[in-house]
Coordinates of C-alpha atoms in Angstrom, one line a residue:
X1 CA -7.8 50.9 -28.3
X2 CA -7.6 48.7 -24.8
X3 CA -10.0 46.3 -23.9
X4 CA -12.5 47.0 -21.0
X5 CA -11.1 45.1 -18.1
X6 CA -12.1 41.8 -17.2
X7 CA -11.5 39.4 -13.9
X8 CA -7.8 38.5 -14.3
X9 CA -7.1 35.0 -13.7
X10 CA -3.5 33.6 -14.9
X11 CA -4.8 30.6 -17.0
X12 CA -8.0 32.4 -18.1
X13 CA -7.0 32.1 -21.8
X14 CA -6.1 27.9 -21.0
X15 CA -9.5 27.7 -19.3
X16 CA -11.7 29.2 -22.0
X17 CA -10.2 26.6 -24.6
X18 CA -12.2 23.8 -22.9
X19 CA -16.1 26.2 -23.8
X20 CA -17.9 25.0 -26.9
X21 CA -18.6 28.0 -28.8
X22 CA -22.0 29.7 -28.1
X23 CA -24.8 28.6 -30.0
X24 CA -25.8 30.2 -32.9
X25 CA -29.5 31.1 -34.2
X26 CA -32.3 33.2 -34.4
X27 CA -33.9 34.4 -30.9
X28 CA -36.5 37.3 -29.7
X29 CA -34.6 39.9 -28.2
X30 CA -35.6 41.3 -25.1
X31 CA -34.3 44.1 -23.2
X32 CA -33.9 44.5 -19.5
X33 CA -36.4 43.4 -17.2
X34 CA -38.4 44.8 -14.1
X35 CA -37.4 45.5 -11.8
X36 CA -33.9 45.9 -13.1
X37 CA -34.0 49.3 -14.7
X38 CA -30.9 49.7 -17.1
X39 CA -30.6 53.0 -19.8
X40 CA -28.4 53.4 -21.9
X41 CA -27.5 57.1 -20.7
X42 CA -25.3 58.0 -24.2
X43 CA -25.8 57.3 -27.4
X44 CA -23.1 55.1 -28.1
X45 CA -24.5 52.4 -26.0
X46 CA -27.8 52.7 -27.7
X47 CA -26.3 52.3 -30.7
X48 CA -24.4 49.3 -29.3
X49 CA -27.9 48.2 -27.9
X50 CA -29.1 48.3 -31.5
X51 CA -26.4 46.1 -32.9
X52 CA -26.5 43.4 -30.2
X53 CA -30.8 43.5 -31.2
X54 CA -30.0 43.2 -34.7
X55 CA -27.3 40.4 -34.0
X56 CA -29.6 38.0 -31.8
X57 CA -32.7 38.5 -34.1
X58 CA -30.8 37.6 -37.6
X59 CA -30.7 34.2 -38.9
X60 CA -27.7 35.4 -40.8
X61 CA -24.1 34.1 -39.9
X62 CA -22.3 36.4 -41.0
X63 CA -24.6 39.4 -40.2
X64 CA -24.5 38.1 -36.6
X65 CA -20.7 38.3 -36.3
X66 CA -20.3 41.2 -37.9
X67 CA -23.0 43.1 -35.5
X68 CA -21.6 41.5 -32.7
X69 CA -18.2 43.0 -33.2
X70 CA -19.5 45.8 -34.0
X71 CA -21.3 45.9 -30.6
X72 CA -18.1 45.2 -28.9
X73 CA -16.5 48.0 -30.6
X74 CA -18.7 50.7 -29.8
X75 CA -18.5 49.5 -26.3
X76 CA -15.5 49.7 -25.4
X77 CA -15.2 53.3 -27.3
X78 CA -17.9 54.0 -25.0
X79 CA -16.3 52.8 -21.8
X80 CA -12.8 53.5 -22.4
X81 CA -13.0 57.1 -24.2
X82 CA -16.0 58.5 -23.6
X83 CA -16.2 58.5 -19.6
X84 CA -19.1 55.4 -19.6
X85 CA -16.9 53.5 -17.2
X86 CA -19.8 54.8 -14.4
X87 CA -22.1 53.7 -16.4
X88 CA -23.7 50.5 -15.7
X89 CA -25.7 50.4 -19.0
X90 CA -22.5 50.3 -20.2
X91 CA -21.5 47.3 -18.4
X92 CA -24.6 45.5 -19.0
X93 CA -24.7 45.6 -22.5
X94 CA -20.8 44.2 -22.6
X95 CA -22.2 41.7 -20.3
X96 CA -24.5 40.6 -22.5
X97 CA -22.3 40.4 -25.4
X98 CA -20.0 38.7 -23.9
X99 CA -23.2 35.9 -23.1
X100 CA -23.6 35.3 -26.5
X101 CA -19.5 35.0 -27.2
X102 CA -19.8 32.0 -24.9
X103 CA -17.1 34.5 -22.5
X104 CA -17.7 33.2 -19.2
X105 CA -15.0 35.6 -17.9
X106 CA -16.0 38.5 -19.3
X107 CA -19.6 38.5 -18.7
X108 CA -18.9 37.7 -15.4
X109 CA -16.6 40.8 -14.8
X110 CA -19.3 43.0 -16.4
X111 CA -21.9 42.0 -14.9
X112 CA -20.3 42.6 -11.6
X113 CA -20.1 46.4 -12.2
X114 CA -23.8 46.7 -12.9
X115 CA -24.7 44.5 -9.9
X116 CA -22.2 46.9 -7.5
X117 CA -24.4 49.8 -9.2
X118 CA -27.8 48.9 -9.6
X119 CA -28.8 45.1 -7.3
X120 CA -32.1 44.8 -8.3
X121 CA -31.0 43.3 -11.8
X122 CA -29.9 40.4 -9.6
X123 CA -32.6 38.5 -11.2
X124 CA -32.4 39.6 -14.8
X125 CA -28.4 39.4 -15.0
X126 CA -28.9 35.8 -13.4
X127 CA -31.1 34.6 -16.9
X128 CA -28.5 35.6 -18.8
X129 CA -25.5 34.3 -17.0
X130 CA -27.4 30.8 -16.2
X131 CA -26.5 30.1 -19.9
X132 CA -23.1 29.9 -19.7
X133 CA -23.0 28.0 -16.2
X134 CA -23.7 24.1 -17.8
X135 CA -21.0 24.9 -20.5
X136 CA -18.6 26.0 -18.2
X137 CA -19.2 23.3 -15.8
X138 CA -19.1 20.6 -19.1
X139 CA -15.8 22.4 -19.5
X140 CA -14.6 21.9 -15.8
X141 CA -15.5 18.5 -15.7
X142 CA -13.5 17.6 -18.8
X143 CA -10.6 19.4 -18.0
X144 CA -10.3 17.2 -14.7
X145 CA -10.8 14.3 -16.9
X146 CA -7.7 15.5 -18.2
X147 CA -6.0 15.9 -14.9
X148 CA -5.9 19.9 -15.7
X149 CA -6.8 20.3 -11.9
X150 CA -6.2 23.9 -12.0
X151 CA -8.1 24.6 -14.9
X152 CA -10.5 23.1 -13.8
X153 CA -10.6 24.5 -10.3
X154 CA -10.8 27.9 -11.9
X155 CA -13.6 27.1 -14.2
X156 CA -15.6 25.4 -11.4
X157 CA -15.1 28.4 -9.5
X158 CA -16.0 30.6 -12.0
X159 CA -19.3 28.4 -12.4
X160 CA -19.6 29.0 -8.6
X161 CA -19.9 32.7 -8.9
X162 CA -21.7 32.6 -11.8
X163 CA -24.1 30.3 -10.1
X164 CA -23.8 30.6 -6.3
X165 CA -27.3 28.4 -6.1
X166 CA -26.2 25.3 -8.2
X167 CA -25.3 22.3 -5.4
X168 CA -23.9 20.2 -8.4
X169 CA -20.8 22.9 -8.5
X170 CA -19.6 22.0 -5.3
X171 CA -20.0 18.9 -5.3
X172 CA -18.3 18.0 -8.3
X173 CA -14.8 20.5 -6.7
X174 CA -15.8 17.9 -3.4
X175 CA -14.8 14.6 -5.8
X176 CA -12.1 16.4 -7.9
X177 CA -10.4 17.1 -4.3
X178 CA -10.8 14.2 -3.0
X179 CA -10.1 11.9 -6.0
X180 CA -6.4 14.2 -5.2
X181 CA -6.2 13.4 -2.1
X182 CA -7.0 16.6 -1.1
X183 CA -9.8 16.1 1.6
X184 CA -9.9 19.3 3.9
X185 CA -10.8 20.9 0.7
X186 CA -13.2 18.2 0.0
X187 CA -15.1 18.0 3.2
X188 CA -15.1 22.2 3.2
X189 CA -16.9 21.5 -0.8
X190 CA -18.9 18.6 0.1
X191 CA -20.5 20.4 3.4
X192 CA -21.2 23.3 0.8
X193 CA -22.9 21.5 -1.3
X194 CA -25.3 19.1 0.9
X195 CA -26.3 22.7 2.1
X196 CA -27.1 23.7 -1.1
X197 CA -29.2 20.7 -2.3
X198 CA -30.8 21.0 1.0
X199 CA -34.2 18.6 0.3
X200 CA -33.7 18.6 -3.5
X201 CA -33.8 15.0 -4.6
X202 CA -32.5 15.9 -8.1
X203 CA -29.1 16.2 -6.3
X204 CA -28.9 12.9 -4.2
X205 CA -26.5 10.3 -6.3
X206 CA -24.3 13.5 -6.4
X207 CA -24.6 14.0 -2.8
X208 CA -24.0 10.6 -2.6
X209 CA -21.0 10.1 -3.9
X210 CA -19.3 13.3 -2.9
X211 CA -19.6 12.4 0.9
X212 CA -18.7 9.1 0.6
X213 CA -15.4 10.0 -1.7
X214 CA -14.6 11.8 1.4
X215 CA -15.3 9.2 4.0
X216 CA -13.2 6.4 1.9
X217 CA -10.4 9.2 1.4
X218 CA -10.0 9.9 5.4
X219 CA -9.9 6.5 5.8
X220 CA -7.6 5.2 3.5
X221 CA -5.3 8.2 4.8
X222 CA -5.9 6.5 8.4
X223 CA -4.9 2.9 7.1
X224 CA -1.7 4.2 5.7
X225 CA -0.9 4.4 9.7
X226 CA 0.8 1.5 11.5
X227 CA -0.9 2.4 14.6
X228 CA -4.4 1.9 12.4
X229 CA -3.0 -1.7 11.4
X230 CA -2.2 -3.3 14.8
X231 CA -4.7 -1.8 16.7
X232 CA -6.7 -5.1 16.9
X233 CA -3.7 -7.0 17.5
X234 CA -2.4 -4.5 20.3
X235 CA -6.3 -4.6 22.3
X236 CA -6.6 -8.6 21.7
X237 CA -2.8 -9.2 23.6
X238 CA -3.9 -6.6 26.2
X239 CA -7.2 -8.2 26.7
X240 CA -5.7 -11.6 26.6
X241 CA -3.2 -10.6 29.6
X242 CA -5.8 -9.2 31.4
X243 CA -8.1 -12.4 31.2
X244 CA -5.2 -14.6 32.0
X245 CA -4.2 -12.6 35.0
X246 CA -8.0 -13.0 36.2
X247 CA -8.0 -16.3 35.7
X248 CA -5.4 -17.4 36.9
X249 CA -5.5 -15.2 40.3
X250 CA -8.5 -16.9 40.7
X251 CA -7.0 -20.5 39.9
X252 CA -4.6 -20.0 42.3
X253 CA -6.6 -18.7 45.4
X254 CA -8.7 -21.8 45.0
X255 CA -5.8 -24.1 45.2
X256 CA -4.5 -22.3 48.0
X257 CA -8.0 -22.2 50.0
X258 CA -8.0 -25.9 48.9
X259 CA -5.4 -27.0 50.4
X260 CA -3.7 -24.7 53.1
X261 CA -3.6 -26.1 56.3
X262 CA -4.2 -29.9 55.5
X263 CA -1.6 -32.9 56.0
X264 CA -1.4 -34.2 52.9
X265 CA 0.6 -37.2 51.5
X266 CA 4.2 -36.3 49.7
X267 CA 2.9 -37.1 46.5
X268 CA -0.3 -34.9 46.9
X269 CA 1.5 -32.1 48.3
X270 CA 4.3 -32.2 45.5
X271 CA 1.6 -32.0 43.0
X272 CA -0.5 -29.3 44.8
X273 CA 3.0 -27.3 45.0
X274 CA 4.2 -28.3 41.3
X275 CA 0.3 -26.9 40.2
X276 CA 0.4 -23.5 42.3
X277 CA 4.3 -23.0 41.4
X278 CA 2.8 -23.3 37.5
X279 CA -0.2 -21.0 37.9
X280 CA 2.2 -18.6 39.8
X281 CA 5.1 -18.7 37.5
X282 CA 2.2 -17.9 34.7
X283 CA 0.4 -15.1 36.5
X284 CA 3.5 -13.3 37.2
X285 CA 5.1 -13.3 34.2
X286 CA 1.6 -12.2 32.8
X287 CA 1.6 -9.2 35.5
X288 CA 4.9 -8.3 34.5
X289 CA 3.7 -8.2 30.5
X290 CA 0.5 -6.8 31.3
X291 CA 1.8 -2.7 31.4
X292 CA 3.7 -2.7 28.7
X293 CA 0.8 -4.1 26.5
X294 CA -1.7 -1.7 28.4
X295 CA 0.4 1.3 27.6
X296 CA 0.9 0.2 23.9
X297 CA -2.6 -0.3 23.3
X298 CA -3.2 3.3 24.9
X299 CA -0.8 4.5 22.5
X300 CA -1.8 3.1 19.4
X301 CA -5.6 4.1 20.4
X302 CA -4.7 7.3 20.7
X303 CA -2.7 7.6 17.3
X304 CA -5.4 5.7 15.7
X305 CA -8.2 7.6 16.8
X306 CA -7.3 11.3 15.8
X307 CA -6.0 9.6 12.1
X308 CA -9.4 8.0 11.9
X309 CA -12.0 10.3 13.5
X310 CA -12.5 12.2 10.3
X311 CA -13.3 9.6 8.5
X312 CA -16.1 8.6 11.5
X313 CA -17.4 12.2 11.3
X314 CA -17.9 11.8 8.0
X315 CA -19.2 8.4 7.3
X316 CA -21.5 9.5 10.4
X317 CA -23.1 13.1 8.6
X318 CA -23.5 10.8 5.4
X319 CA -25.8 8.2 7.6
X320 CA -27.5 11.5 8.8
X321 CA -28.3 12.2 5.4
X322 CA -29.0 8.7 3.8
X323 CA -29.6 6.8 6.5
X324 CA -31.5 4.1 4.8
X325 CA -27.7 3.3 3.4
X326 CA -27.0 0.0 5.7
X327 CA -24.3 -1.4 4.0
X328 CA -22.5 2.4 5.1
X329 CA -23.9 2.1 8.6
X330 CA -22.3 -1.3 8.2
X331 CA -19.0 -0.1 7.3
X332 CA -19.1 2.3 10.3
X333 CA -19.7 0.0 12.5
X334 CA -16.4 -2.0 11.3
X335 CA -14.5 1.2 12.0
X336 CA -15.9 2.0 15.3
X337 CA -14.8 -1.5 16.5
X338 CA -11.4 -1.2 14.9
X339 CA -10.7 2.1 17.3
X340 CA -12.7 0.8 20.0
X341 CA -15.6 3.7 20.1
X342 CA -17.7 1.3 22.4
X343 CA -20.7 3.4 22.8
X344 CA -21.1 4.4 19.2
X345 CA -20.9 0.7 18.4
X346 CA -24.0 0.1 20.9
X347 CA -26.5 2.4 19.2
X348 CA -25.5 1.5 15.6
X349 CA -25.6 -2.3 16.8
X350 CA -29.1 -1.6 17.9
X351 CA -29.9 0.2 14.5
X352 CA -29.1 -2.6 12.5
X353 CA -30.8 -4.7 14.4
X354 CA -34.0 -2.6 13.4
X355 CA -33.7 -2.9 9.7
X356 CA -34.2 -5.2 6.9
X357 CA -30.3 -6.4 5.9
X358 CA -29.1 -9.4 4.8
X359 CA -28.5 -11.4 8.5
X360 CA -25.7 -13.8 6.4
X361 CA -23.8 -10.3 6.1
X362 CA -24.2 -9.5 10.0
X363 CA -23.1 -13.0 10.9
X364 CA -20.1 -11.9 9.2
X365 CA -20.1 -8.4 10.9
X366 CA -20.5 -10.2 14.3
X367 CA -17.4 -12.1 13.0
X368 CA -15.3 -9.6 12.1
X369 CA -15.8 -7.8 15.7
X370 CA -15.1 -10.7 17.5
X371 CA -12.0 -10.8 16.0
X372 CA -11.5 -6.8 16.2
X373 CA -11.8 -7.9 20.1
X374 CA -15.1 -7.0 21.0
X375 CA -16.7 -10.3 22.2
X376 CA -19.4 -8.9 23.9
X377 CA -21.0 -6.5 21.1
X378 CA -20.2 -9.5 18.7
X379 CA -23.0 -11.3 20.9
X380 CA -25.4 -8.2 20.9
X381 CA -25.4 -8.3 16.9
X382 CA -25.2 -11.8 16.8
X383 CA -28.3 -12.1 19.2
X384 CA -30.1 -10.4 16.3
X385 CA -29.1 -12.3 13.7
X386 CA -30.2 -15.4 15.4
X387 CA -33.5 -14.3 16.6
X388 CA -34.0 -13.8 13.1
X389 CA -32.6 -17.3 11.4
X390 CA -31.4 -19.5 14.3
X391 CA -29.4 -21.6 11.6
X392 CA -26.6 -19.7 10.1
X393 CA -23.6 -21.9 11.6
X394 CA -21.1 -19.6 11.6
X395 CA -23.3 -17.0 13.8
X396 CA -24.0 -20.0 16.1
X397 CA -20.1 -20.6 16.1
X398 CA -19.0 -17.1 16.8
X399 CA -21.6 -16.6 19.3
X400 CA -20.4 -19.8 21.2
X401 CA -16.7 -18.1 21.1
X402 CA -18.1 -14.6 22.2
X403 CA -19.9 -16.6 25.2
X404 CA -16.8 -18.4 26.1
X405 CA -14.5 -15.5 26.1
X406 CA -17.2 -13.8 28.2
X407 CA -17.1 -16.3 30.5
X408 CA -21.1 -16.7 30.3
X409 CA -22.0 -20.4 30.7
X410 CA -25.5 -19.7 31.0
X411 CA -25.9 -18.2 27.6
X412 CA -23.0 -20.7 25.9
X413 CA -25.5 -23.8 26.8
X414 CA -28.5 -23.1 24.7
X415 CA -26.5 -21.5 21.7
X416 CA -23.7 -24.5 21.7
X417 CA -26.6 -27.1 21.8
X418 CA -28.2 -25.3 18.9
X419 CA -24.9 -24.9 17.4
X420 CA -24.7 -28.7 17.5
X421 CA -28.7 -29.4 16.0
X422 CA -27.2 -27.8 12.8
X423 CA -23.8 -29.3 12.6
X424 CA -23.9 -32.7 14.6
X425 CA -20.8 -34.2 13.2
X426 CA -18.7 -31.3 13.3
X427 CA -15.7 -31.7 15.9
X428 CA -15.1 -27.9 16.4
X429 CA -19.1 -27.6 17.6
X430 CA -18.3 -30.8 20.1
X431 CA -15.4 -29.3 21.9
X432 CA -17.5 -26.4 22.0
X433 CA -20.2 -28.0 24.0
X434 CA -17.2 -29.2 26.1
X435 CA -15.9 -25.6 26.7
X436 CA -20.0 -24.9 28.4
X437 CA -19.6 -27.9 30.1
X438 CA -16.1 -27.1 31.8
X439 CA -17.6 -23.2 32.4
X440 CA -19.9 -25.0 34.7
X441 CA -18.0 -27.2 36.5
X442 CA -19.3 -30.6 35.1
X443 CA -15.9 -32.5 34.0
X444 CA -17.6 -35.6 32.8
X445 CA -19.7 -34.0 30.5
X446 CA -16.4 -31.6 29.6
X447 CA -14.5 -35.3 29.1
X448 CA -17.4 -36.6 27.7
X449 CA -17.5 -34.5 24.6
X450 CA -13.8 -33.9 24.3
X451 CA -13.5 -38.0 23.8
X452 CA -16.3 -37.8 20.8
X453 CA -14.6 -34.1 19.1
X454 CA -11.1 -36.5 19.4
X455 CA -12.9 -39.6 17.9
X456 CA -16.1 -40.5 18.8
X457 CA -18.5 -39.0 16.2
X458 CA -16.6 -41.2 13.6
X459 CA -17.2 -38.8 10.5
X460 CA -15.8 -35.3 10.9
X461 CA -18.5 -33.2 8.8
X462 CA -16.2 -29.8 7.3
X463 CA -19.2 -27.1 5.0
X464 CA -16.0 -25.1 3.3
X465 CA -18.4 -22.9 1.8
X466 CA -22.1 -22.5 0.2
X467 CA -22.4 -20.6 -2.9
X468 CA -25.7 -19.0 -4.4
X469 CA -25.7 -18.2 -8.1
X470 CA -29.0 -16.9 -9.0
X471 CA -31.8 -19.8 -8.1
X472 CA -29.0 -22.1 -8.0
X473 CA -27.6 -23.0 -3.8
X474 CA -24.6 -25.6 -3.9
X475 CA -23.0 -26.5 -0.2
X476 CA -19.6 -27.8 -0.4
X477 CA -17.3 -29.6 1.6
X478 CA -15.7 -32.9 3.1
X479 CA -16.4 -35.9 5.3
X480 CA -13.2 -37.4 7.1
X481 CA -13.1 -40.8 9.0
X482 CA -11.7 -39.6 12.6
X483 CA -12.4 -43.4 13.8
X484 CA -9.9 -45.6 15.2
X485 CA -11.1 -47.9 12.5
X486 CA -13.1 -48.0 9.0
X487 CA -16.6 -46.9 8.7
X488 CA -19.8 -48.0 6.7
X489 CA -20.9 -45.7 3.8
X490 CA -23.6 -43.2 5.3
X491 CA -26.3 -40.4 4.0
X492 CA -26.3 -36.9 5.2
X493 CA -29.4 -35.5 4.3
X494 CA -29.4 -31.7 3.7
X495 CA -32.0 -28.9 4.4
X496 CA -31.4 -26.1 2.6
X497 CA -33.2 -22.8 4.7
X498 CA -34.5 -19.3 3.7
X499 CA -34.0 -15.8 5.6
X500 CA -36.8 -17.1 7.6
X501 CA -35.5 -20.1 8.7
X502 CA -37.8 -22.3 7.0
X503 CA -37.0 -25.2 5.1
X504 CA -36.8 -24.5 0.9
X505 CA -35.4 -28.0 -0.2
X506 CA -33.8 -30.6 0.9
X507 CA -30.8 -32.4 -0.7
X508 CA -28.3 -36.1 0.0
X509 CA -24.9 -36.4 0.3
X510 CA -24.2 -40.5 -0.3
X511 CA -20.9 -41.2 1.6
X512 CA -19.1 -44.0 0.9
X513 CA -17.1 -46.3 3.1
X514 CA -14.1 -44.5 4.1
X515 CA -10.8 -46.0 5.8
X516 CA -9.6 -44.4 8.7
X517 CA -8.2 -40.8 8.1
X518 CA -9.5 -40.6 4.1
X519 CA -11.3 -37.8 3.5
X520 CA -14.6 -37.5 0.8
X521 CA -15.6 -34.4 -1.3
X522 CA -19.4 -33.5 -0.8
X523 CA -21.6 -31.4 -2.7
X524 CA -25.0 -30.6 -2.7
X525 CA -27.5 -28.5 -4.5
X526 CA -30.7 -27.2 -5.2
X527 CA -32.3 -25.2 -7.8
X528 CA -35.2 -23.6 -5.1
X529 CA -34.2 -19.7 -4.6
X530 CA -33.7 -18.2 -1.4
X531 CA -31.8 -20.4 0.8
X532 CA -29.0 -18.8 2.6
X533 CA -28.2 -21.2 5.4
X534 CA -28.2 -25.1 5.8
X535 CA -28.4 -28.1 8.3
X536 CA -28.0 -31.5 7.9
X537 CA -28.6 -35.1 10.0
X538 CA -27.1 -38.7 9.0
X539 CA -30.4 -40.4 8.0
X540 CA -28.3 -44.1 8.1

């Protein structure tokens, strides 16, 4: 005697391995409910009907497999010889043995026929199917634990049909796919999914992680492109060129409006003509440069930005749906600089600014797109960031270089004088103060601070780093003698700040004598919680 059909799926057999057999005990049995309205329509299936009552309602093993088979049996004579193939009570019934088999197939390919027939037992077909679903989605999971992909694409389909409703499904084919690198299939999952859960919170760290799996997959995928890796170095040479060849055209009509048309002295002239020969000999070789880097730069924009822009979309829908996430909104913004997405940068700058993250982690965001090439958003984050603690050194130092490649004297003043309050002995933050000084014109303040970076502060103050571990803040770092001669012992007296900028505790650094060019380890700590930035004065 043949089996009544079922769905046919090639590794159907492989797939039901991975279900746990269907639990066994006593239940109440009920039959079909309103509105779905299911007879039997030939007494074979009401005899069927009676064994599968019989079998749910015994507390008996063995009576319980024997009634189920014998259920089966009369079934299929009923299906397959005695015309019941029209019969959806037929169908039901083998659908609901097959339920308490644990036969995820089979119920599902019954249950179909009595849904094509009669669709109000939606409902009352979905009770009975929802039992199966977690097993076979236990099942699917395990068998991709396994690396069985296709098994377990097949049963996570399968628990798909069985349970169209269930967000978790898709979301859990969304990882599996992209965890294989696989990501149009995991985006098509994902978007499925976050549909699905719509405003269910029960769902969210699923969510979660599905969307980002597929963000970090696109963009790994993007970095495996050269054109992704030297985008930052291709824009920084362009821009470089371009600043030099304004800078220097501008150089050179100076020295020309200078001195055209006066009678100068040999000497004079020869160096006015040695200087302009210079800036002229630079500018040109700079204009010839200039369109090869412009056109390379277009190029590898261009690559990059169709290899990344899926991975934008998508870190961009997950900030639409968690946008509380700032360390994501963070990442974005990394990515958007790296391809140069200018205006998107803006209006996620301007979010960040808004919300409550750590400002020593966008001092380093500012950082990182100064170095991407981006002086001027560097400065609109890092405007933030010091509004909020006007003491975190290396925002005050990156700001100063955003300011200086910008050209913007006014703004370098205050924040290089600041820069200055909080690391006085620090020969980087004097030249610094030099560089505002020569944006304005004044060369003996410009000289003035270049002698002292060179060797007029004496001790050359390096913080290498400041470590927090728990309560516990330690600054270390070195003091070098950069004086023509030996120098006294000092103290550098430490305040150690919070995010607020006010002062938690306040540690010394005892420096001993030092001959010239020796260099002496410093370390200082405190056991007060919350500091995240530091300043420090010589106190003798």
């Amino acid at each position: 005697m043949r089996a009544p059909p079922r769905l046919a799926l090639p590794i159907t057999m492989l797939c039901l391995a991975f279900l746990a057999p269907p639990a066994q005990g006593q239940e109440e049995w009920q039959g079909p409910q309103n509105p779905c309205r299911v007879r039997s329509g030939h007494f074979l299936v009401t005899g069927a009907t009676n064994h599968l009552r019989i079998a749910v309602e015994t507390d008996d093993p063995g009576r319980r497999e024997s009634r189920l088979d014998e259920a089966h049996r009369v079934l299929t004579e009923a299906i397959l010889e005695k015309n019941q193939g029209d019969n959806p009570g037929a169908w039901y019934y083998l659908g609901r043995y097959y339920v308490y088999r644990g036969d995820a197939w089979g119920a599902d390919s019954a249950f179909r026929k009595v849904l094509e027939a009669l669709p109000d037992c939606a409902e009352d077909v979905g009770m009975y199917i929802g039992r199966l679903t977690p097993e076979i989605r236990a099942a699917a999971v395990e068998a991709w634990q396994g690396e069985q992909l296709d098994s377990a694409a097949a049963l996570f389909q399968l628990a798909r049909t069985l349970a169209p409703e269930d967000a978790e499904i898709p979301l859990f084919l969304s990882m599996m796919y992209a965890n294989a690198g696989e990501l149009d299939s995991a985006a098509k999952y994902v978007t499925l999914g976050v549909e699905i859960a719509g405003d269910d919170t029960t769902h969210e760290r699923r969510v979660q992680q599905a969307m980002l799996d597929v963000a970090r997959g696109y963009e790994t995928l993007a970095f495996e492109s050269p054109a992704v890796s030297r985008i930052t170095e291709s824009r920084m040479h362009r821009d470089t060129l371009l600043r030099a060849v304004h800078k220097d055209s501008i150089l050179l009509a100076q020295l020309i409006a200078e001195w055209a048309g006066r009678t100068l002295r040999p000497d004079v002239q020869q160096a006015v003509a040695r200087d302009s020969a210079r800036i002229a000999d630079r500018l040109a070789a700079a204009r010839v440069e200039l369109p090869e880097a412009i056109e390379m730069m277009a190029q590898d924009s261009a690559e990059a930005d169709g290899l990344m822009s899926p991975a934008l979309d998508a870190y961009a829908r997950y900030l639409e749906v968690f946008p509380d996430d700032g360390q994501t909104a963070i990442r974005l913004l990394r990515r958007y600089s790296l391809v140069g997405y200018t205006a998107e940068m803006e209006r996620l700058i301007e979010d960040l600014g808004q919300r409550d993250i750590d400002v020593v982690e966008l001092a380093t965001t500012g950082r990182a797109l100064y170095n991407d090439g981006h002086p001027a958003h560097a400065a609109l984050l890092l405007e933030t960031v010091l509004a909020r603690n006007g003491y975190i050194r290396d925002a005050l130092y990156t700001l100063c270089r955003a300011y200086y490649t910008l050209q913007d004297a006014e703004h370098l003043k205050p924040v290089a004088r600041q820069l200055l309050e909080v690391d006085p002995l620090n020969a980087q933050n004097l030249r610094m103060v030099a560089a505002a000084w020569d944006l304005e014109g004044n060369m003996d303040s410009t000289i003035k601070y270049v002698a002292q970076a060179d060797t007029g502060i004496g001790w050359y103050v390096r913080v290498t780093q400041m470590v927090t571990m728990g309560p516990r803040t330690v600054i270390n770092g070195t003091v070098q003698n950069i004086a023509p001669r030996d120098l006294e012992p000092i103290t550098l007296e430490f305040d150690f700040l919070n995010a607020a900028g006010e002062v938690v505790a306040t540690g010394r650094a005892e420096i001993p004598a030092l001959a010239r060019m020796r260099r002496q380890a410093i370390e200082v700590e405190t056991d007060q919680p919350g500091a995240i930035a530091w300043r420090y004065r010589r106190t003798q």
